[in-house]
C-alpha cells in the first residue's frame, strides 16, 4: 500500500472547509503568527512615537513599510517562521527574530533591541489572541449566526398564522402556531447575539509577572501602566491592569460560554425541526440528483439537521473545555493555555459548520398545512382546557354553579379521543352564560391559539 500525502485530521480542514468561511484568516496558526507580528510592529511604532531611549518617531513611509510586513504576510513568511521556530523551539521568539530580520531589510537595525522590548511572550500572545478571536467573532461567526437568526425570523413570519397542535411531553396540548414556536427560538438566539456583541476582549501588557519590573528598572521615569493601557487600547482591546504573567482569560471563558449556549439553543431548534419533519409537519424538498438512503430509494433524510446536531455538540465540547481550562494557571503561569488555545478555531469551526447546515436545511423544508389541519382535527380533546377555564370564569362571575369544572372535563377527555360532535353536545348541556357558550361553540382546535400570531409581531 502506498502512503498517502499528508492529510488533514480535522474534517473542518477537509470536506467541510468551505462551510467554515474565513475563520482560518483569524484562528489558524498563520493567523495567530500574523497577529503576533502586528503586535510586535505596533509596539515598535508606539515606543518610537514616544521617543523611548532617544529614538525618533518613524516617518510615515517607515511606518507604512513596517505595517506592510503584516498586511502582506503570506506563505513565504509562514515558512520562514516555521524554520525559525525549528531552531528556537519557542514560537514567540521565532516571531521576534522574524521581525528583527524585517527591520534589517528596511534599514532600521538601530531599532532591533526594541523588538519585543520588556515583553514576555504572553504580552504578545494574549493581545494576538484577543485581536484574532475578536475579529473571528465579529467578522465571521456573528454575521453567520445573525443570518441564521434572520432566516428563522423570516420563517416565523411566514408561518405566523399557521395553527398547529402543540406537543408538551410529546402529547397533544394547547395549539400554537408554527410561527410563534419559531419566534421563540429567534428571541432566544437574539438575546445571546446581544450578549456576544457586548463581549469584552481584554489584554495585558505588563511583563513576565505582571509587575512591570523589567520596564521600571530600564526606564524608571516612564509611567508604564499608562503606556500599557494606551497600547492595549490602541489595538481596540480593553485593558486588564492586574494579572500574573498571563492575561487571566476570564473574558474568553465568558465568550465561549455564550457561544456554547447559542450552540445549545440551535441544537434545540435542530432536534425540534427534525421531530416536525418526522411527524410530517415539515416536508423536505428533494434536491435534484441527491440520494436519501443508499438502499431505500423513497427516502429524503433530514441530514442537515443531524449534521448540525453533531457539530453543535462537538463545538460546545471544545468551547466548554476551553472555558474550564483557561481560567486556571498554576502560580504565575503554566503553559496549558498555550496548548489549549490552539483549538479555539476548532470550537468555532464546528459551530460555523452547524450554522451552515441549519441554514441550508431551513431552505429545504415546506410546512404541510394539510398535515397540520388533520392533526388539529384529530385532537378536539385539547379544548378541554378551554372549556374548564371558561366554566371557572363563569362560576367566579356568578353565572354558573357547576362544581369542580376541572374534574368534569377530566372525566370527559382524559386519555380519550373526543370528536367535535361530542364537545358540541357537552357544551350545549352546560349551564353557563350565553356569551361564554357561544365563544366555546365557535372554538376549534385550529382557532384555540390565543394570541400566538400576534406574539410573532414582537420580533
Ligand atoms: O516569555 C516567555 O517565554 C516566558 C516563559 N513563558 C512562556 N510563555 C509563553 N510561551 C512559552 C513560554 N515558555 C515556553 N513557551 C513556548 O510556548 C510554546 C508552547 O507550545 P504549544 O504547547 O504547542 O502551545 C512553545 O513554543 C514554547 O517554547 C516563562 O518562562 O515564564
mmCIF file of C-alpha atoms and ligand atoms in Angstrom, residues 85 89-91 120-121 125 245 333 335 338-339 342, ligand 1:
data_model
loop_
_atom_site.group_PDB
_atom_site.id
_atom_site.type_symbol
_atom_site.label_atom_id
_atom_site.label_comp_id
_atom_site.label_asym_id
_atom_site.label_seq_id
_atom_site.Cartn_x
_atom_site.Cartn_y
_atom_site.Cartn_z
ATOM 1 C CA UNK A 85 10.853 28.058 15.236
ATOM 2 C CA UNK A 89 11.727 25.805 19.756
ATOM 3 C CA UNK A 90 9.898 28.870 21.009
ATOM 4 C CA UNK A 91 7.127 30.226 18.803
ATOM 5 C CA UNK A 120 7.234 38.309 27.929
ATOM 6 C CA UNK A 121 5.770 36.056 25.239
ATOM 7 C CA UNK A 125 0.262 36.161 22.708
ATOM 8 C CA UNK A 245 2.286 36.597 33.621
ATOM 9 C CA UNK A 333 1.765 30.790 34.775
ATOM 10 C CA UNK A 335 1.667 26.654 29.605
ATOM 11 C CA UNK A 338 -0.906 27.935 25.072
ATOM 12 C CA UNK A 339 -1.654 24.356 24.052
ATOM 13 C CA UNK A 342 -4.650 26.353 19.609
HETATM 14 O O1 LIG B 1 8.352 34.961 27.712
HETATM 15 C C1 LIG B 1 8.442 33.769 27.996
HETATM 16 O O2 LIG B 1 8.645 32.912 27.115
HETATM 17 C C2 LIG B 1 8.342 33.401 29.452
HETATM 18 C C3 LIG B 1 8.132 31.924 29.748
HETATM 19 N N1 LIG B 1 6.770 31.540 29.494
HETATM 20 C C4 LIG B 1 6.284 31.250 28.266
HETATM 21 N N2 LIG B 1 5.283 31.995 27.797
HETATM 22 C C5 LIG B 1 4.764 31.768 26.581
HETATM 23 N N3 LIG B 1 5.217 30.791 25.729
HETATM 24 C C6 LIG B 1 6.206 29.998 26.187
HETATM 25 C C7 LIG B 1 6.764 30.174 27.473
HETATM 26 N N4 LIG B 1 7.689 29.225 27.672
HETATM 27 C C8 LIG B 1 7.738 28.492 26.531
HETATM 28 N N5 LIG B 1 6.851 28.957 25.617
HETATM 29 C C9 LIG B 1 6.565 28.482 24.226
HETATM 30 O O3 LIG B 1 5.191 28.181 24.093
HETATM 31 C C10 LIG B 1 5.006 27.182 23.064
HETATM 32 C C11 LIG B 1 4.161 26.089 23.628
HETATM 33 O O4 LIG B 1 3.858 25.198 22.615
HETATM 34 P P1 LIG B 1 2.382 24.562 22.456
HETATM 35 O O5 LIG B 1 2.182 23.578 23.552
HETATM 36 O O6 LIG B 1 2.409 23.935 21.096
HETATM 37 O O7 LIG B 1 1.436 25.723 22.545
HETATM 38 C C12 LIG B 1 6.389 26.706 22.696
HETATM 39 O O8 LIG B 1 6.779 27.325 21.507
HETATM 40 C C13 LIG B 1 7.199 27.171 23.888
HETATM 41 O O9 LIG B 1 8.568 27.373 23.601
HETATM 42 C C14 LIG B 1 8.477 31.714 31.235
HETATM 43 O O10 LIG B 1 9.492 31.073 31.476
HETATM 44 O O11 LIG B 1 7.753 32.179 32.095
#
